Tab-separated table of C-alpha atoms in Angstrom:
chain	number	residue	atom	x	y	z
A	526	MET	CA	-42.209	-20.723	-10.409
A	527	THR	CA	-39.601	-22.533	-12.493
A	528	ALA	CA	-36.430	-24.114	-11.119
A	529	MET	CA	-34.375	-21.581	-13.056
A	530	THR	CA	-36.251	-18.672	-11.435
A	531	LYS	CA	-35.728	-20.154	-7.968
A	532	THR	CA	-32.029	-20.592	-8.690
A	533	ASN	CA	-31.694	-16.980	-9.837
A	534	GLN	CA	-33.505	-15.769	-6.716
A	535	LEU	CA	-31.230	-17.815	-4.461
A	536	GLU	CA	-28.148	-16.489	-6.258
A	537	GLY	CA	-29.451	-12.944	-5.860
A	538	ILE	CA	-30.017	-13.436	-2.131
A	539	HIS	CA	-26.528	-14.958	-1.751
A	540	MET	CA	-24.925	-12.037	-3.616
A	541	ALA	CA	-26.843	-9.530	-1.480
A	542	HIS	CA	-25.694	-11.248	1.709
A	543	SER	CA	-22.105	-11.409	0.421
A	544	THR	CA	-22.184	-7.730	-0.513
A	545	SER	CA	-23.566	-6.782	2.901
A	546	ALA	CA	-20.892	-8.841	4.671
A	547	TYR	CA	-18.147	-7.328	2.517
A	548	ARG	CA	-19.375	-3.799	3.281
A	549	LYS	CA	-19.005	-4.561	6.991
A	550	VAL	CA	-15.485	-5.813	6.366
A	551	GLN	CA	-14.721	-2.587	4.482
A	552	VAL	CA	-15.820	-0.506	7.478
A	553	TRP	CA	-13.396	-2.417	9.695
A	554	LEU	CA	-10.630	-2.052	7.133
A	555	PHE	CA	-11.210	1.701	7.053
A	556	LEU	CA	-11.091	1.966	10.848
A	557	LEU	CA	-7.905	-0.105	10.972
A	558	GLY	CA	-6.370	2.121	8.307
A	559	LEU	CA	-7.143	5.227	10.363
A	560	LEU	CA	-5.743	3.519	13.462
A	561	SER	CA	-2.526	2.789	11.572
A	562	LEU	CA	-2.184	6.462	10.670
A	563	ALA	CA	-2.866	7.446	14.266
A	564	VAL	CA	-0.094	5.137	15.463
A	565	ALA	CA	2.294	6.481	12.826
A	566	TRP	CA	1.545	10.180	13.245
A	567	SER	CA	0.173	10.687	16.767
A	568	GLY	CA	2.322	8.364	18.842
A	569	PRO	CA	5.964	8.665	19.846
A	570	LEU	CA	7.275	7.887	16.349
A	571	PRO	CA	7.279	11.455	14.891
A	572	GLU	CA	9.435	12.764	17.735
A	573	LEU	CA	11.616	9.656	17.779
A	574	ALA	CA	12.085	9.909	14.004
A	575	HIS	CA	14.028	13.146	14.463
A	576	HIS	CA	16.781	11.110	16.106
A	577	ALA	CA	16.363	7.498	14.941
A	578	PHE	CA	16.415	6.391	11.307
A	579	PHE	CA	14.627	3.125	12.127
A	580	ALA	CA	11.717	5.098	13.663
A	581	HIS	CA	11.431	7.183	10.509
A	582	MET	CA	11.372	4.020	8.411
A	583	THR	CA	8.753	2.483	10.706
A	584	MET	CA	6.530	5.500	10.088
A	585	HIS	CA	7.084	5.086	6.359
A	586	MET	CA	6.047	1.428	6.414
A	587	LEU	CA	2.995	2.065	8.595
A	588	VAL	CA	1.804	4.601	6.035
A	589	VAL	CA	2.524	2.873	2.708
A	590	ALA	CA	2.398	-0.827	3.656
A	591	VAL	CA	-0.328	-0.822	6.324
A	592	ALA	CA	-2.581	2.256	6.165
A	593	ALA	CA	-2.549	2.692	2.368
A	594	PRO	CA	-3.660	-0.871	1.502
A	595	LEU	CA	-6.249	-0.947	4.316
A	596	LEU	CA	-7.821	2.368	3.276
A	597	SER	CA	-7.717	1.434	-0.410
A	598	LEU	CA	-9.389	-1.937	0.132
A	599	ALA	CA	-11.963	-0.187	2.319
A	600	ILE	CA	-13.120	2.084	-0.513
A	601	ALA	CA	-12.496	-0.252	-3.482
A	602	GLY	CA	-15.740	-0.941	-5.323
A	603	SER	CA	-17.753	1.479	-3.178
A	604	ARG	CA	-19.322	4.788	-4.191
A	605	PHE	CA	-16.152	6.477	-2.902
A	606	ASP	CA	-13.922	4.527	-5.284
A	607	PRO	CA	-12.271	7.062	-7.622
A	608	VAL	CA	-11.330	4.339	-10.103
A	609	ILE	CA	-14.996	3.806	-11.030
A	610	LYS	CA	-15.462	7.485	-11.915
A	611	TYR	CA	-12.009	8.266	-13.307
A	612	PRO	CA	-10.421	4.984	-14.439
A	613	VAL	CA	-8.057	6.694	-16.878
A	614	PHE	CA	-6.337	8.553	-14.030
A	615	PHE	CA	-5.744	5.415	-11.966
A	616	ALA	CA	-3.527	3.080	-13.968
A	617	PRO	CA	-1.546	0.655	-11.745
A	618	ILE	CA	1.801	0.759	-13.553
A	619	PRO	CA	2.105	4.581	-13.827
A	620	ALA	CA	1.002	4.821	-10.177
A	621	SER	CA	3.771	2.406	-9.219
A	622	VAL	CA	6.349	4.398	-11.172
A	623	ALA	CA	5.165	7.605	-9.491
A	624	GLU	CA	5.518	6.000	-6.054
A	625	LEU	CA	9.012	4.805	-6.961
A	626	ILE	CA	10.049	8.366	-7.820
A	627	ILE	CA	8.475	9.795	-4.651
A	628	VAL	CA	9.943	7.177	-2.296
A	629	TRP	CA	13.453	7.298	-3.729
A	630	ALA	CA	13.441	11.098	-3.871
A	631	TRP	CA	12.514	11.419	-0.187
A	632	HIS	CA	15.304	9.001	0.728
A	633	ALA	CA	17.934	11.124	-0.988
A	634	PRO	CA	20.131	12.720	1.717
A	635	GLY	CA	18.935	16.305	1.196
A	636	LEU	CA	15.184	15.662	1.238
A	637	HIS	CA	15.533	13.023	3.949
A	638	HIS	CA	17.313	15.545	6.165
A	639	LEU	CA	14.535	18.064	5.486
A	640	ALA	CA	11.855	15.548	6.538
A	641	ARG	CA	13.818	14.513	9.627
A	642	MET	CA	14.615	17.995	10.885
A	643	THR	CA	11.558	20.138	9.979
A	644	SER	CA	7.874	19.644	10.777
A	645	TRP	CA	6.659	20.903	7.404
A	646	GLY	CA	9.125	18.620	5.619
A	647	LEU	CA	7.839	15.623	7.575
A	648	VAL	CA	4.224	16.531	6.777
A	649	ALA	CA	5.052	16.869	3.067
A	650	GLU	CA	6.941	13.575	3.036
A	651	GLN	CA	4.344	11.572	4.928
A	652	GLY	CA	1.472	13.073	2.954
A	653	SER	CA	3.098	12.235	-0.370
A	654	PHE	CA	3.839	8.707	0.872
A	655	LEU	CA	0.179	8.189	1.808
A	656	LEU	CA	-1.210	9.561	-1.455
A	657	ALA	CA	1.284	7.582	-3.545
A	658	GLY	CA	0.574	4.382	-1.614
A	659	ILE	CA	-3.184	4.760	-1.940
A	660	ALA	CA	-2.819	5.504	-5.663
A	661	VAL	CA	-0.964	2.211	-6.188
A	662	TRP	CA	-3.360	0.069	-4.150
A	663	ILE	CA	-6.633	1.617	-5.333
A	664	SER	CA	-5.440	1.469	-8.954
A	665	ALA	CA	-4.783	-2.252	-8.534
A	666	PHE	CA	-7.864	-3.246	-6.504
A	667	GLY	CA	-10.406	-0.556	-7.343
A	668	GLY	CA	-12.926	-0.278	-10.141
A	669	THR	CA	-16.090	-2.139	-11.003
A	670	SER	CA	-16.707	-5.625	-9.642
A	671	PRO	CA	-15.697	-8.084	-10.920
A	672	ARG	CA	-12.449	-6.399	-11.943
A	673	SER	CA	-11.443	-6.536	-15.567
A	674	ARG	CA	-8.613	-8.899	-16.437
A	675	SER	CA	-6.564	-6.061	-17.875
A	676	ARG	CA	-6.736	-4.035	-14.620
A	677	SER	CA	-5.919	-7.094	-12.514
A	678	ALA	CA	-2.946	-7.940	-14.741
A	679	ALA	CA	-1.683	-4.348	-14.631
A	680	GLY	CA	-2.222	-4.380	-10.866
A	681	VAL	CA	-0.034	-7.467	-10.519
A	682	ILE	CA	2.766	-5.747	-12.448
A	683	GLY	CA	2.373	-2.503	-10.504
A	684	LEU	CA	2.451	-4.141	-7.069
A	685	LEU	CA	5.351	-6.444	-7.960
A	686	LEU	CA	7.295	-3.493	-9.364
A	687	THR	CA	6.721	-1.611	-6.114
A	688	SER	CA	7.768	-4.654	-4.101
A	689	MET	CA	10.961	-4.878	-6.128
A	690	HIS	CA	11.972	-1.231	-5.748
A	691	MET	CA	11.216	-1.241	-2.011
A	692	THR	CA	13.196	-4.438	-1.576
A	693	LEU	CA	16.098	-2.914	-3.521
A	694	LEU	CA	16.092	0.335	-1.545
A	695	GLY	CA	15.793	-1.553	1.739
A	696	ALA	CA	18.666	-3.840	0.776
A	697	LEU	CA	20.875	-0.896	-0.219
A	698	LEU	CA	20.282	0.754	3.153
A	699	ALA	CA	20.612	-2.478	5.120
A	700	LEU	CA	23.820	-3.628	3.426
A	701	ALA	CA	25.592	-0.321	2.818
A	702	PRO	CA	29.169	-0.342	4.183
A	703	ARG	CA	28.843	3.269	5.371
A	704	SER	CA	26.146	5.682	6.467
A	705	VAL	CA	24.295	7.277	3.554
A	706	TYR	CA	23.193	10.227	5.676
A	707	ALA	CA	26.193	12.241	6.862
A	708	HIS	CA	24.087	14.399	9.197
A	709	HIS	CA	22.848	11.373	11.146
A	710	GLN	CA	24.777	10.496	14.314
A	711	GLY	CA	23.006	7.307	15.357
A	712	PHE	CA	20.545	6.627	18.163
A	713	SER	CA	21.115	5.505	21.737
A	714	THR	CA	23.758	2.759	21.737
A	715	MET	CA	23.485	2.251	17.969
A	716	SER	CA	25.892	3.875	15.582
A	717	ALA	CA	24.568	5.749	12.557
A	718	LEU	CA	25.361	2.745	10.371
A	719	GLN	CA	23.628	0.263	12.695
A	720	ASP	CA	20.542	2.480	12.846
A	721	GLN	CA	20.529	2.725	9.055
A	722	HIS	CA	20.888	-1.052	8.721
A	723	LEU	CA	17.911	-1.601	11.035
A	724	GLY	CA	15.784	0.886	9.105
A	725	GLY	CA	16.728	-0.699	5.797
A	726	ALA	CA	15.838	-4.149	7.140
A	727	ILE	CA	12.399	-2.874	8.207
A	728	MET	CA	11.752	-1.571	4.701
A	729	LEU	CA	13.154	-4.676	3.068
A	730	VAL	CA	10.980	-7.067	5.065
A	731	VAL	CA	7.730	-5.131	5.558
A	732	GLY	CA	7.535	-3.241	2.275
A	733	GLY	CA	8.749	-6.111	0.138
A	734	ILE	CA	6.432	-8.706	1.688
A	735	VAL	CA	3.261	-6.589	1.780
A	736	TYR	CA	3.444	-5.459	-1.844
A	737	LEU	CA	4.492	-8.914	-2.996
A	738	SER	CA	1.502	-10.385	-1.150
A	739	GLY	CA	-0.801	-7.917	-2.874
A	740	GLY	CA	0.582	-8.905	-6.268
A	741	LEU	CA	0.146	-12.601	-5.493
A	742	TRP	CA	-3.410	-11.991	-4.287
A	743	LEU	CA	-4.296	-10.340	-7.574
A	744	THR	CA	-2.593	-13.158	-9.488
A	745	VAL	CA	-4.773	-15.738	-7.746
A	746	ASP	CA	-7.839	-13.580	-8.400
A	747	LEU	CA	-6.902	-13.287	-12.071
A	748	LEU	CA	-6.501	-17.044	-12.434
A	749	TRP	CA	-9.809	-17.636	-10.647
A	750	LEU	CA	-11.631	-15.263	-13.011
A	751	LYS	CA	-10.090	-17.060	-15.974
A	752	SER	CA	-11.248	-20.464	-14.712
A	753	GLN	CA	-14.767	-19.130	-14.007
A	754	ARG	CA	-15.092	-17.768	-17.529
A	755	LYS	CA	-13.945	-21.086	-18.980
A	756	GLU	CA	-16.608	-22.896	-16.964
A	757	LEU	CA	-19.311	-20.510	-18.145
A	758	SER	CA	-18.279	-20.854	-21.782
A	759	SER	CA	-18.134	-24.664	-21.667
């Protein structure tokens, strides 16, 4: 047996072990994603969200900035990854634009009131948030392994664009001089404006940081792939 054959065998064993370990990590990510949804939808938050804007925003962030990335990373690269089968339908930048439209539309006073005051409106809102969030994350991180440079680059743009629009919306809500939602009367000792400011701050910090972190992660991955290809070609 030649040294080259032994090296290839060792590399194959290492890749198999790495794949097996990553599959175990994906199972845990999936379970954590489901737990996040359970906390958002089965705990006290849905009832509290009828009265408190910050609770509604906490639900939003649990869905799009915690559950969506965890579930997407759990299925990325697996046989359940839709990007592998239908890559043309999962482009990171269009997915980010679609999420922007969905998120901003549901925060318009009319639709927001519908989601706050009716059960079917809340289900529609939360469901669209989850699907839009998963579409962004799976479009950025899904597909064949290793990811193509073009998908990683588009993923960086898509996640950073989402981080920017969530930061902007959060800042508008957190810094607004008056309440955007006329039907809202505040919660407990907080006025409507204070409650809105708290909710906006939650979106600004959580949404902005999580999506920015995802974009930076992909940037590092893209640079690493570039350096690996240079080493192989040299």
